[in-house]
PDB file of C-alpha atoms in Angstrom:
ATOM      1  CA  UNK X   5       7.976 -11.248  19.311  1.00 39.00           C
ATOM      2  CA  UNK X   6       9.476 -10.317  15.549  1.00 37.00           C
ATOM      3  CA  UNK X   7       8.374 -12.441  13.123  1.00 36.00           C
ATOM      4  CA  UNK X   8      11.006 -14.319  10.592  1.00 36.00           C
ATOM      5  CA  UNK X   9      11.679 -12.755   7.193  1.00 38.00           C
ATOM      6  CA  UNK X  10      10.521 -15.047   4.762  1.00 38.00           C
ATOM      7  CA  UNK X  11      12.949 -13.909   1.892  1.00 37.00           C
ATOM      8  CA  UNK X  12      14.877 -16.752   0.043  1.00 35.00           C
ATOM      9  CA  UNK X  13      18.476 -17.708   1.389  1.00 36.00           C
ATOM     10  CA  UNK X  14      21.011 -15.326  -0.053  1.00 44.00           C
ATOM     11  CA  UNK X  15      19.051 -12.503  -0.752  1.00 61.00           C
ATOM     12  CA  UNK X  16      20.121  -9.089   0.729  1.00 73.00           C
ATOM     13  CA  UNK X  17      17.577  -6.566   0.165  1.00 88.00           C
ATOM     14  CA  UNK X  18      17.800  -2.798   0.426  1.00 97.00           C
ATOM     15  CA  UNK X  19      15.088  -1.642   1.894  1.00 98.00           C
ATOM     16  CA  UNK X  20      13.672   2.141   2.779  1.00 98.00           C
ATOM     17  CA  UNK X  21      11.821   1.278   5.605  1.00 98.00           C
ATOM     18  CA  UNK X  22      10.007   4.291   6.182  1.00 98.00           C
ATOM     19  CA  UNK X  23       8.383   6.769   3.087  1.00 98.00           C
ATOM     20  CA  UNK X  24       5.435   8.585   2.371  1.00 98.00           C
ATOM     21  CA  UNK X  25       2.995   8.729  -0.595  1.00 98.00           C
ATOM     22  CA  UNK X  26       0.177  11.400  -0.974  1.00 97.00           C
ATOM     23  CA  UNK X  27      -2.530  12.931  -3.262  1.00 97.00           C
ATOM     24  CA  UNK X  28      -1.736  16.640  -2.131  1.00 96.00           C
ATOM     25  CA  UNK X  29      -4.976  18.358  -0.427  1.00 96.00           C
ATOM     26  CA  UNK X  30      -4.230  21.355   1.156  1.00 95.00           C
ATOM     27  CA  UNK X  31      -7.125  20.871   3.918  1.00 94.00           C
ATOM     28  CA  UNK X  32      -6.285  17.497   5.279  1.00 94.00           C
ATOM     29  CA  UNK X  33      -2.469  18.214   4.864  1.00 96.00           C
ATOM     30  CA  UNK X  34      -2.298  21.446   6.387  1.00 95.00           C
ATOM     31  CA  UNK X  35       0.561  20.196   8.384  1.00 94.00           C
ATOM     32  CA  UNK X  36       2.534  20.652   4.815  1.00 95.00           C
ATOM     33  CA  UNK X  37       2.721  24.644   5.286  1.00 94.00           C
ATOM     34  CA  UNK X  38       4.281  27.140   3.186  1.00 94.00           C
ATOM     35  CA  UNK X  39       7.489  26.493   4.421  1.00 95.00           C
ATOM     36  CA  UNK X  40       7.504  23.125   2.833  1.00 96.00           C
ATOM     37  CA  UNK X  41       5.965  24.672  -0.479  1.00 96.00           C
ATOM     38  CA  UNK X  42       8.326  22.100  -2.028  1.00 96.00           C
ATOM     39  CA  UNK X  43       6.253  19.224  -1.184  1.00 97.00           C
ATOM     40  CA  UNK X  44       2.697  20.630  -2.008  1.00 97.00           C
ATOM     41  CA  UNK X  45       2.483  18.455  -4.532  1.00 97.00           C
ATOM     42  CA  UNK X  46       1.351  14.675  -5.372  1.00 97.00           C
ATOM     43  CA  UNK X  47       4.003  12.160  -4.203  1.00 98.00           C
ATOM     44  CA  UNK X  48       2.958   8.891  -5.920  1.00 98.00           C
ATOM     45  CA  UNK X  49       5.100   5.454  -6.727  1.00 98.00           C
ATOM     46  CA  UNK X  50       5.896   6.632 -10.068  1.00 98.00           C
ATOM     47  CA  UNK X  51       7.955   9.199  -8.200  1.00 98.00           C
ATOM     48  CA  UNK X  52       9.705   7.149  -5.841  1.00 98.00           C
ATOM     49  CA  UNK X  53      10.502   3.993  -7.696  1.00 98.00           C
ATOM     50  CA  UNK X  54      13.308   5.513  -9.940  1.00 98.00           C
ATOM     51  CA  UNK X  55      15.000   7.276  -6.863  1.00 98.00           C
ATOM     52  CA  UNK X  56      14.671   4.026  -5.043  1.00 98.00           C
ATOM     53  CA  UNK X  57      16.465   1.957  -8.473  1.00 97.00           C
ATOM     54  CA  UNK X  58      19.057   4.608  -8.307  1.00 97.00           C
ATOM     55  CA  UNK X  59      20.642   4.247  -4.871  1.00 97.00           C
ATOM     56  CA  UNK X  60      20.146   0.398  -5.345  1.00 96.00           C
ATOM     57  CA  UNK X  61      17.166  -0.626  -2.788  1.00 97.00           C
ATOM     58  CA  UNK X  62      14.740  -3.118  -4.012  1.00 97.00           C
ATOM     59  CA  UNK X  63      11.709  -1.758  -2.040  1.00 98.00           C
ATOM     60  CA  UNK X  64      10.381   0.067   0.568  1.00 98.00           C
ATOM     61  CA  UNK X  65       7.752   0.294   3.433  1.00 98.00           C
ATOM     62  CA  UNK X  66       4.828   3.084   3.078  1.00 98.00           C
ATOM     63  CA  UNK X  67       3.486   4.537   6.074  1.00 98.00           C
ATOM     64  CA  UNK X  68       0.341   6.620   7.023  1.00 98.00           C
ATOM     65  CA  UNK X  69       0.226  10.070   6.635  1.00 97.00           C
ATOM     66  CA  UNK X  70      -3.059  10.886   7.584  1.00 97.00           C
ATOM     67  CA  UNK X  71      -5.351   8.748  10.023  1.00 97.00           C
ATOM     68  CA  UNK X  72      -7.930   7.513   8.166  1.00 97.00           C
ATOM     69  CA  UNK X  73      -8.758   4.234   7.052  1.00 97.00           C
ATOM     70  CA  UNK X  74      -9.334   5.894   3.244  1.00 98.00           C
ATOM     71  CA  UNK X  75      -5.317   6.470   3.381  1.00 98.00           C
ATOM     72  CA  UNK X  76      -5.298   2.686   4.088  1.00 98.00           C
ATOM     73  CA  UNK X  77      -6.962   1.600   1.061  1.00 98.00           C
ATOM     74  CA  UNK X  78      -4.865   4.354  -1.169  1.00 98.00           C
ATOM     75  CA  UNK X  79      -1.705   2.605   0.196  1.00 98.00           C
ATOM     76  CA  UNK X  80      -2.693  -0.790   0.219  1.00 98.00           C
ATOM     77  CA  UNK X  81      -4.133  -0.300  -3.518  1.00 98.00           C
ATOM     78  CA  UNK X  82      -0.420   1.332  -4.197  1.00 98.00           C
ATOM     79  CA  UNK X  83       1.085  -1.622  -2.582  1.00 98.00           C
ATOM     80  CA  UNK X  84      -0.634  -4.225  -4.743  1.00 98.00           C
ATOM     81  CA  UNK X  85       0.163  -2.113  -7.933  1.00 98.00           C
ATOM     82  CA  UNK X  86       3.783  -1.972  -7.655  1.00 98.00           C
ATOM     83  CA  UNK X  87       5.912  -4.897  -6.672  1.00 98.00           C
ATOM     84  CA  UNK X  88       8.326  -2.664  -4.850  1.00 98.00           C
ATOM     85  CA  UNK X  89       6.228  -1.707  -2.088  1.00 98.00           C
ATOM     86  CA  UNK X  90       6.493  -4.310   0.235  1.00 98.00           C
ATOM     87  CA  UNK X  91       4.794  -3.361   3.356  1.00 98.00           C
ATOM     88  CA  UNK X  92       1.924  -1.109   4.540  1.00 98.00           C
ATOM     89  CA  UNK X  93       1.738   0.531   7.783  1.00 98.00           C
ATOM     90  CA  UNK X  94      -1.599   1.973   7.885  1.00 98.00           C
ATOM     91  CA  UNK X  95      -3.620   3.536  10.653  1.00 98.00           C
ATOM     92  CA  UNK X  96      -6.492   2.378  12.946  1.00 98.00           C
ATOM     93  CA  UNK X  97      -8.316   4.255  15.700  1.00 98.00           C
ATOM     94  CA  UNK X  98      -7.024   2.156  18.754  1.00 98.00           C
ATOM     95  CA  UNK X  99      -9.491   3.674  21.175  1.00 98.00           C
ATOM     96  CA  UNK X 100     -12.551   2.580  19.568  1.00 98.00           C
ATOM     97  CA  UNK X 101     -14.446  -0.556  20.573  1.00 97.00           C
ATOM     98  CA  UNK X 102     -14.353  -2.032  16.936  1.00 97.00           C
ATOM     99  CA  UNK X 103     -10.632  -1.984  16.397  1.00 98.00           C
ATOM    100  CA  UNK X 104     -10.608  -5.610  16.762  1.00 97.00           C
ATOM    101  CA  UNK X 105     -12.782  -6.051  14.231  1.00 98.00           C
ATOM    102  CA  UNK X 106     -10.749  -4.002  11.773  1.00 98.00           C
ATOM    103  CA  UNK X 107      -7.681  -5.642  12.996  1.00 98.00           C
ATOM    104  CA  UNK X 108      -9.025  -8.932  12.117  1.00 98.00           C
ATOM    105  CA  UNK X 109     -10.127  -6.911   8.490  1.00 98.00           C
ATOM    106  CA  UNK X 110      -6.428  -5.911   7.673  1.00 98.00           C
ATOM    107  CA  UNK X 111      -4.743  -9.230   8.984  1.00 98.00           C
ATOM    108  CA  UNK X 112      -6.308 -10.158   5.428  1.00 98.00           C
ATOM    109  CA  UNK X 113      -4.240  -7.828   3.445  1.00 98.00           C
ATOM    110  CA  UNK X 114      -0.752  -9.461   3.181  1.00 97.00           C
ATOM    111  CA  UNK X 115       1.068  -6.275   2.890  1.00 98.00           C
ATOM    112  CA  UNK X 116      -0.423  -4.415   5.965  1.00 98.00           C
ATOM    113  CA  UNK X 117       2.375  -4.871   8.135  1.00 98.00           C
ATOM    114  CA  UNK X 118       1.237  -2.757  11.152  1.00 98.00           C
ATOM    115  CA  UNK X 119      -0.330   0.749  12.227  1.00 98.00           C
ATOM    116  CA  UNK X 120       0.918   4.044  13.370  1.00 98.00           C
ATOM    117  CA  UNK X 121      -1.221   7.101  15.220  1.00 98.00           C
ATOM    118  CA  UNK X 122       0.057  10.658  15.067  1.00 98.00           C
ATOM    119  CA  UNK X 123       1.174  10.616  18.828  1.00 98.00           C
ATOM    120  CA  UNK X 124       3.182  13.623  18.069  1.00 98.00           C
ATOM    121  CA  UNK X 125       0.530  15.900  17.650  1.00 96.00           C
ATOM    122  CA  UNK X 126      -1.679  14.945  20.244  1.00 97.00           C
ATOM    123  CA  UNK X 127      -2.583  17.682  23.063  1.00 97.00           C
ATOM    124  CA  UNK X 128      -2.517  14.601  25.625  1.00 97.00           C
ATOM    125  CA  UNK X 129       0.711  13.614  25.527  1.00 98.00           C
ATOM    126  CA  UNK X 130       0.558  10.142  27.404  1.00 98.00           C
ATOM    127  CA  UNK X 131      -2.381   9.308  25.156  1.00 98.00           C
ATOM    128  CA  UNK X 132      -0.343   6.213  24.769  1.00 98.00           C
ATOM    129  CA  UNK X 133      -1.010   5.044  28.489  1.00 98.00           C
ATOM    130  CA  UNK X 134      -4.363   5.689  28.610  1.00 98.00           C
ATOM    131  CA  UNK X 135      -6.409   2.627  29.095  1.00 98.00           C
ATOM    132  CA  UNK X 136      -8.529   2.537  25.789  1.00 97.00           C
ATOM    133  CA  UNK X 137      -5.377   3.387  23.682  1.00 98.00           C
ATOM    134  CA  UNK X 138      -3.182  -0.130  25.417  1.00 98.00           C
ATOM    135  CA  UNK X 139      -6.178  -1.924  24.598  1.00 97.00           C
ATOM    136  CA  UNK X 140      -6.134  -1.676  21.229  1.00 98.00           C
ATOM    137  CA  UNK X 141      -2.105  -2.187  21.647  1.00 98.00           C
ATOM    138  CA  UNK X 142      -2.672  -5.587  23.438  1.00 97.00           C
ATOM    139  CA  UNK X 143      -4.773  -6.612  20.170  1.00 98.00           C
ATOM    140  CA  UNK X 144      -1.944  -5.905  18.139  1.00 98.00           C
ATOM    141  CA  UNK X 145      -0.305  -8.408  19.585  1.00 92.00           C
ATOM    142  CA  UNK X 146      -3.051 -11.071  17.913  1.00 94.00           C
ATOM    143  CA  UNK X 147      -2.619 -10.408  14.483  1.00 96.00           C
ATOM    144  CA  UNK X 148       1.105  -9.883  14.395  1.00 96.00           C
ATOM    145  CA  UNK X 149       1.322  -6.603  13.578  1.00 98.00           C
ATOM    146  CA  UNK X 150       3.908  -4.310  14.126  1.00 98.00           C
ATOM    147  CA  UNK X 151       3.906  -0.503  15.825  1.00 98.00           C
ATOM    148  CA  UNK X 152       5.519   2.166  15.086  1.00 98.00           C
ATOM    149  CA  UNK X 153       5.789   4.973  17.573  1.00 98.00           C
ATOM    150  CA  UNK X 154       6.024   8.407  16.065  1.00 98.00           C
ATOM    151  CA  UNK X 155       6.819  10.842  19.222  1.00 98.00           C
ATOM    152  CA  UNK X 156       8.845  13.823  20.155  1.00 98.00           C
ATOM    153  CA  UNK X 157      11.638  13.379  22.801  1.00 98.00           C
ATOM    154  CA  UNK X 158       9.213  14.860  25.671  1.00 98.00           C
ATOM    155  CA  UNK X 159       6.939  11.536  25.165  1.00 98.00           C
ATOM    156  CA  UNK X 160       9.959   9.239  25.211  1.00 98.00           C
ATOM    157  CA  UNK X 161       9.317   8.319  29.222  1.00 98.00           C
ATOM    158  CA  UNK X 162       5.831   7.582  28.108  1.00 98.00           C
ATOM    159  CA  UNK X 163       7.051   5.517  25.616  1.00 98.00           C
ATOM    160  CA  UNK X 164       9.054   3.518  27.781  1.00 98.00           C
ATOM    161  CA  UNK X 165       6.384   2.679  30.025  1.00 98.00           C
ATOM    162  CA  UNK X 166       4.234   1.340  27.234  1.00 98.00           C
ATOM    163  CA  UNK X 167       6.790  -1.013  25.482  1.00 98.00           C
ATOM    164  CA  UNK X 168       7.617  -2.391  29.064  1.00 98.00           C
ATOM    165  CA  UNK X 169       4.057  -3.548  29.395  1.00 98.00           C
ATOM    166  CA  UNK X 170       3.894  -5.243  26.184  1.00 98.00           C
ATOM    167  CA  UNK X 171       7.207  -7.187  26.071  1.00 96.00           C
ATOM    168  CA  UNK X 172       5.892  -9.087  23.033  1.00 96.00           C
ATOM    169  CA  UNK X 173       4.812  -6.353  20.745  1.00 98.00           C
ATOM    170  CA  UNK X 174       7.151  -5.166  18.347  1.00 98.00           C
ATOM    171  CA  UNK X 175       7.773  -1.923  18.344  1.00 98.00           C
ATOM    172  CA  UNK X 176       9.804   0.625  16.559  1.00 98.00           C
ATOM    173  CA  UNK X 177      10.591   4.535  17.095  1.00 98.00           C
ATOM    174  CA  UNK X 178      10.562   6.574  14.144  1.00 98.00           C
ATOM    175  CA  UNK X 179      12.820   9.214  13.164  1.00 98.00           C
ATOM    176  CA  UNK X 180      14.951   8.462  16.218  1.00 98.00           C
ATOM    177  CA  UNK X 181      12.254  10.306  18.071  1.00 98.00           C
ATOM    178  CA  UNK X 182      12.856  13.530  16.550  1.00 98.00           C
ATOM    179  CA  UNK X 183      15.703  15.232  18.897  1.00 98.00           C
ATOM    180  CA  UNK X 184      15.865  19.124  18.068  1.00 98.00           C
ATOM    181  CA  UNK X 185      19.315  18.581  15.861  1.00 98.00           C
ATOM    182  CA  UNK X 186      18.809  22.388  14.545  1.00 97.00           C
ATOM    183  CA  UNK X 187      19.164  23.673  18.728  1.00 97.00           C
ATOM    184  CA  UNK X 188      22.068  20.610  18.984  1.00 97.00           C
ATOM    185  CA  UNK X 189      19.718  19.210  21.823  1.00 97.00           C
ATOM    186  CA  UNK X 190      21.291  16.108  23.106  1.00 98.00           C
ATOM    187  CA  UNK X 191      21.702  15.262  26.668  1.00 98.00           C
ATOM    188  CA  UNK X 192      17.947  14.699  27.836  1.00 98.00           C
ATOM    189  CA  UNK X 193      16.844  13.213  24.355  1.00 98.00           C
ATOM    190  CA  UNK X 194      19.908  10.614  25.048  1.00 98.00           C
ATOM    191  CA  UNK X 195      19.179   9.701  28.189  1.00 98.00           C
ATOM    192  CA  UNK X 196      15.793   8.761  27.156  1.00 98.00           C
ATOM    193  CA  UNK X 197      16.105   7.110  24.325  1.00 98.00           C
ATOM    194  CA  UNK X 198      18.601   4.461  25.944  1.00 98.00           C
ATOM    195  CA  UNK X 199      16.032   4.119  28.375  1.00 98.00           C
ATOM    196  CA  UNK X 200      13.786   2.672  25.627  1.00 98.00           C
ATOM    197  CA  UNK X 201      15.936   0.953  23.966  1.00 98.00           C
ATOM    198  CA  UNK X 202      16.756  -1.420  26.763  1.00 98.00           C
ATOM    199  CA  UNK X 203      13.609  -3.175  26.002  1.00 98.00           C
ATOM    200  CA  UNK X 204      14.609  -5.731  22.956  1.00 97.00           C
ATOM    201  CA  UNK X 205      11.674  -5.492  21.495  1.00 98.00           C
ATOM    202  CA  UNK X 206      11.546  -1.966  20.467  1.00 98.00           C
ATOM    203  CA  UNK X 207      13.510  -1.007  17.183  1.00 98.00           C
ATOM    204  CA  UNK X 208      14.560   2.550  15.879  1.00 98.00           C
ATOM    205  CA  UNK X 209      14.143   3.877  12.437  1.00 98.00           C
ATOM    206  CA  UNK X 210      17.154   5.682  11.385  1.00 98.00           C
ATOM    207  CA  UNK X 211      15.163   8.261   9.385  1.00 97.00           C
ATOM    208  CA  UNK X 212      13.703  11.900   9.670  1.00 96.00           C
ATOM    209  CA  UNK X 213      16.426  13.685  10.769  1.00 97.00           C
ATOM    210  CA  UNK X 214      17.271  16.351   8.046  1.00 97.00           C
ATOM    211  CA  UNK X 215      14.055  17.660   9.314  1.00 96.00           C
ATOM    212  CA  UNK X 216      14.431  17.955  12.539  1.00 97.00           C
ATOM    213  CA  UNK X 217      17.998  20.043  11.414  1.00 97.00           C
ATOM    214  CA  UNK X 218      18.423  23.705  10.360  1.00 97.00           C
ATOM    215  CA  UNK X 219      17.247  23.022   6.785  1.00 96.00           C
ATOM    216  CA  UNK X 220      19.034  24.948   4.603  1.00 94.00           C
ATOM    217  CA  UNK X 221      22.703  25.161   6.744  1.00 95.00           C
ATOM    218  CA  UNK X 222      22.630  21.696   7.897  1.00 97.00           C
ATOM    219  CA  UNK X 223      26.524  19.497   7.633  1.00 96.00           C
ATOM    220  CA  UNK X 224      26.835  15.634   8.244  1.00 95.00           C
ATOM    221  CA  UNK X 225      28.801  16.141  11.217  1.00 96.00           C
ATOM    222  CA  UNK X 226      25.771  17.659  12.638  1.00 97.00           C
ATOM    223  CA  UNK X 227      24.331  14.100  12.866  1.00 98.00           C
ATOM    224  CA  UNK X 228      27.240  11.987  13.946  1.00 98.00           C
ATOM    225  CA  UNK X 229      26.281  12.291  18.269  1.00 98.00           C
ATOM    226  CA  UNK X 230      23.015  11.374  17.301  1.00 98.00           C
ATOM    227  CA  UNK X 231      23.995   8.547  15.146  1.00 98.00           C
ATOM    228  CA  UNK X 232      26.552   7.678  18.141  1.00 98.00           C
ATOM    229  CA  UNK X 233      23.693   7.182  20.454  1.00 98.00           C
ATOM    230  CA  UNK X 234      21.280   5.460  18.429  1.00 98.00           C
ATOM    231  CA  UNK X 235      24.045   2.800  17.366  1.00 98.00           C
ATOM    232  CA  UNK X 236      25.462   2.409  21.192  1.00 98.00           C
ATOM    233  CA  UNK X 237      21.223   2.452  22.309  1.00 98.00           C
ATOM    234  CA  UNK X 238      20.256  -0.205  19.842  1.00 98.00           C
ATOM    235  CA  UNK X 239      23.226  -2.207  18.581  1.00 98.00           C
ATOM    236  CA  UNK X 240      22.935  -2.653  14.684  1.00 98.00           C
ATOM    237  CA  UNK X 241      20.624  -5.226  15.038  1.00 98.00           C
ATOM    238  CA  UNK X 242      17.719  -3.325  16.171  1.00 98.00           C
ATOM    239  CA  UNK X 243      18.451   0.096  13.406  1.00 98.00           C
ATOM    240  CA  UNK X 244      16.640   0.340  10.407  1.00 98.00           C
ATOM    241  CA  UNK X 245      16.674   2.921   7.640  1.00 98.00           C
ATOM    242  CA  UNK X 246      14.326   5.018   6.381  1.00 98.00           C
ATOM    243  CA  UNK X 247      14.333   8.073   3.779  1.00 98.00           C
ATOM    244  CA  UNK X 248      11.152   9.759   5.098  1.00 98.00           C
ATOM    245  CA  UNK X 249      10.377  11.020   1.406  1.00 98.00           C
ATOM    246  CA  UNK X 250       9.141  13.092   0.300  1.00 98.00           C
ATOM    247  CA  UNK X 251       9.360  14.940   3.314  1.00 98.00           C
ATOM    248  CA  UNK X 252      13.275  14.684   3.323  1.00 97.00           C
ATOM    249  CA  UNK X 253      12.631  17.007   0.389  1.00 97.00           C
ATOM    250  CA  UNK X 254      12.628  19.849   2.266  1.00 97.00           C
ATOM    251  CA  UNK X 255      15.953  19.982   3.672  1.00 96.00           C
ATOM    252  CA  UNK X 256      17.974  17.914   1.233  1.00 90.00           C
ATOM    253  CA  UNK X 257      17.384  15.390  -2.074  1.00 95.00           C
ATOM    254  CA  UNK X 258      17.331  12.040  -1.093  1.00 97.00           C
ATOM    255  CA  UNK X 259      20.825  11.454  -2.304  1.00 97.00           C
ATOM    256  CA  UNK X 260      22.531  13.986   0.216  1.00 96.00           C
ATOM    257  CA  UNK X 261      20.087  12.669   2.936  1.00 95.00           C
ATOM    258  CA  UNK X 262      20.985   9.179   2.083  1.00 97.00           C
ATOM    259  CA  UNK X 263      24.847   9.981   1.965  1.00 97.00           C
ATOM    260  CA  UNK X 264      24.596  11.000   5.699  1.00 97.00           C
ATOM    261  CA  UNK X 265      24.198   7.257   6.957  1.00 97.00           C
ATOM    262  CA  UNK X 266      26.026   5.871   4.021  1.00 97.00           C
ATOM    263  CA  UNK X 267      29.322   7.962   5.263  1.00 97.00           C
ATOM    264  CA  UNK X 268      28.447   7.210   8.709  1.00 97.00           C
ATOM    265  CA  UNK X 269      28.029   3.522   8.489  1.00 97.00           C
ATOM    266  CA  UNK X 270      30.908   3.280   5.773  1.00 96.00           C
ATOM    267  CA  UNK X 271      33.557   1.803   8.217  1.00 93.00           C
ATOM    268  CA  UNK X 272      31.085  -1.183   9.348  1.00 94.00           C
ATOM    269  CA  UNK X 273      30.891  -4.498   8.004  1.00 95.00           C
ATOM    270  CA  UNK X 274      29.283  -5.631   4.788  1.00 95.00           C
ATOM    271  CA  UNK X 275      27.007  -7.714   7.508  1.00 96.00           C
ATOM    272  CA  UNK X 276      25.908  -4.931  10.014  1.00 97.00           C
ATOM    273  CA  UNK X 277      25.573  -2.434   6.568  1.00 96.00           C
ATOM    274  CA  UNK X 278      23.012  -5.263   5.211  1.00 97.00           C
ATOM    275  CA  UNK X 279      21.322  -5.328   8.498  1.00 97.00           C
ATOM    276  CA  UNK X 280      21.260  -1.680   8.392  1.00 98.00           C
ATOM    277  CA  UNK X 281      19.996  -1.032   5.240  1.00 98.00           C
ATOM    278  CA  UNK X 282      17.471  -4.088   4.136  1.00 97.00           C
ATOM    279  CA  UNK X 283      17.658  -6.802   6.673  1.00 97.00           C
ATOM    280  CA  UNK X 284      16.735  -5.726   9.865  1.00 98.00           C
ATOM    281  CA  UNK X 285      13.162  -4.113   8.346  1.00 98.00           C
ATOM    282  CA  UNK X 286      12.382  -7.090   6.543  1.00 97.00           C
ATOM    283  CA  UNK X 287      12.712  -9.261  10.105  1.00 97.00           C
ATOM    284  CA  UNK X 288      10.823  -6.339  11.485  1.00 98.00           C
ATOM    285  CA  UNK X 289       8.006  -6.091   9.434  1.00 98.00           C
ATOM    286  CA  UNK X 290       7.659  -9.440   8.171  1.00 97.00           C
ATOM    287  CA  UNK X 291       8.631  -8.810   4.366  1.00 95.00           C
TER     288      UNK X 291
END
């Protein structure tokens, strides 16, 4: 299901399992609207590396933000030039008749670890359950690629159906499925994320929370009920830290965002914290 990592014995990496790079294009990146002016600029490896170093991270996983294969080449080039970028989550058209050909191509790129589709933005909310999409997911297994599930809470039921169908496929839920933290909506989300978590091939990224809260007025305790749910649902072997940098900057600095989870997990054992802040990501993505 999930490959073991190949880090040397004794290494305890700190990995930011979810961040993005882009050369800002106002047309292509129209989702970055004027409410997000702070990130309407380029964000490149040279911007992130000193931030990671400041907080003790040795590496990161770069995740696609644009649904194109040009994006894959951009991310893979960045990874080739920067050792701290340990892996890439790219995009392919999973519904294309030529998807296997593309997966075979990317299997020759050691830092390409998996793929993602921006399901949260699809008008057809159950797109992931359509036959062509499922065929693409089935092919991922053959090439040992992971799949990041980017959804809103209304799609969690479909996600549970999907992961049940592919018990040998490694899945990870991005951004704890984006509950509406600003409005303190939790009950339906909690019930459904627990239903997904019962499938042991599914991990969860504790990431993207600040952007679902009140950007200007959030407090660390706003996130505690949601963190309680995912810890209970997934346990400490299937949770991984992700910053969602630079998107997180719309709500706060990297350090203050990181502080939410550092404080929450401070009472856990050193081993549990090591898993959350790096080892689980290294195992999941075979870094």
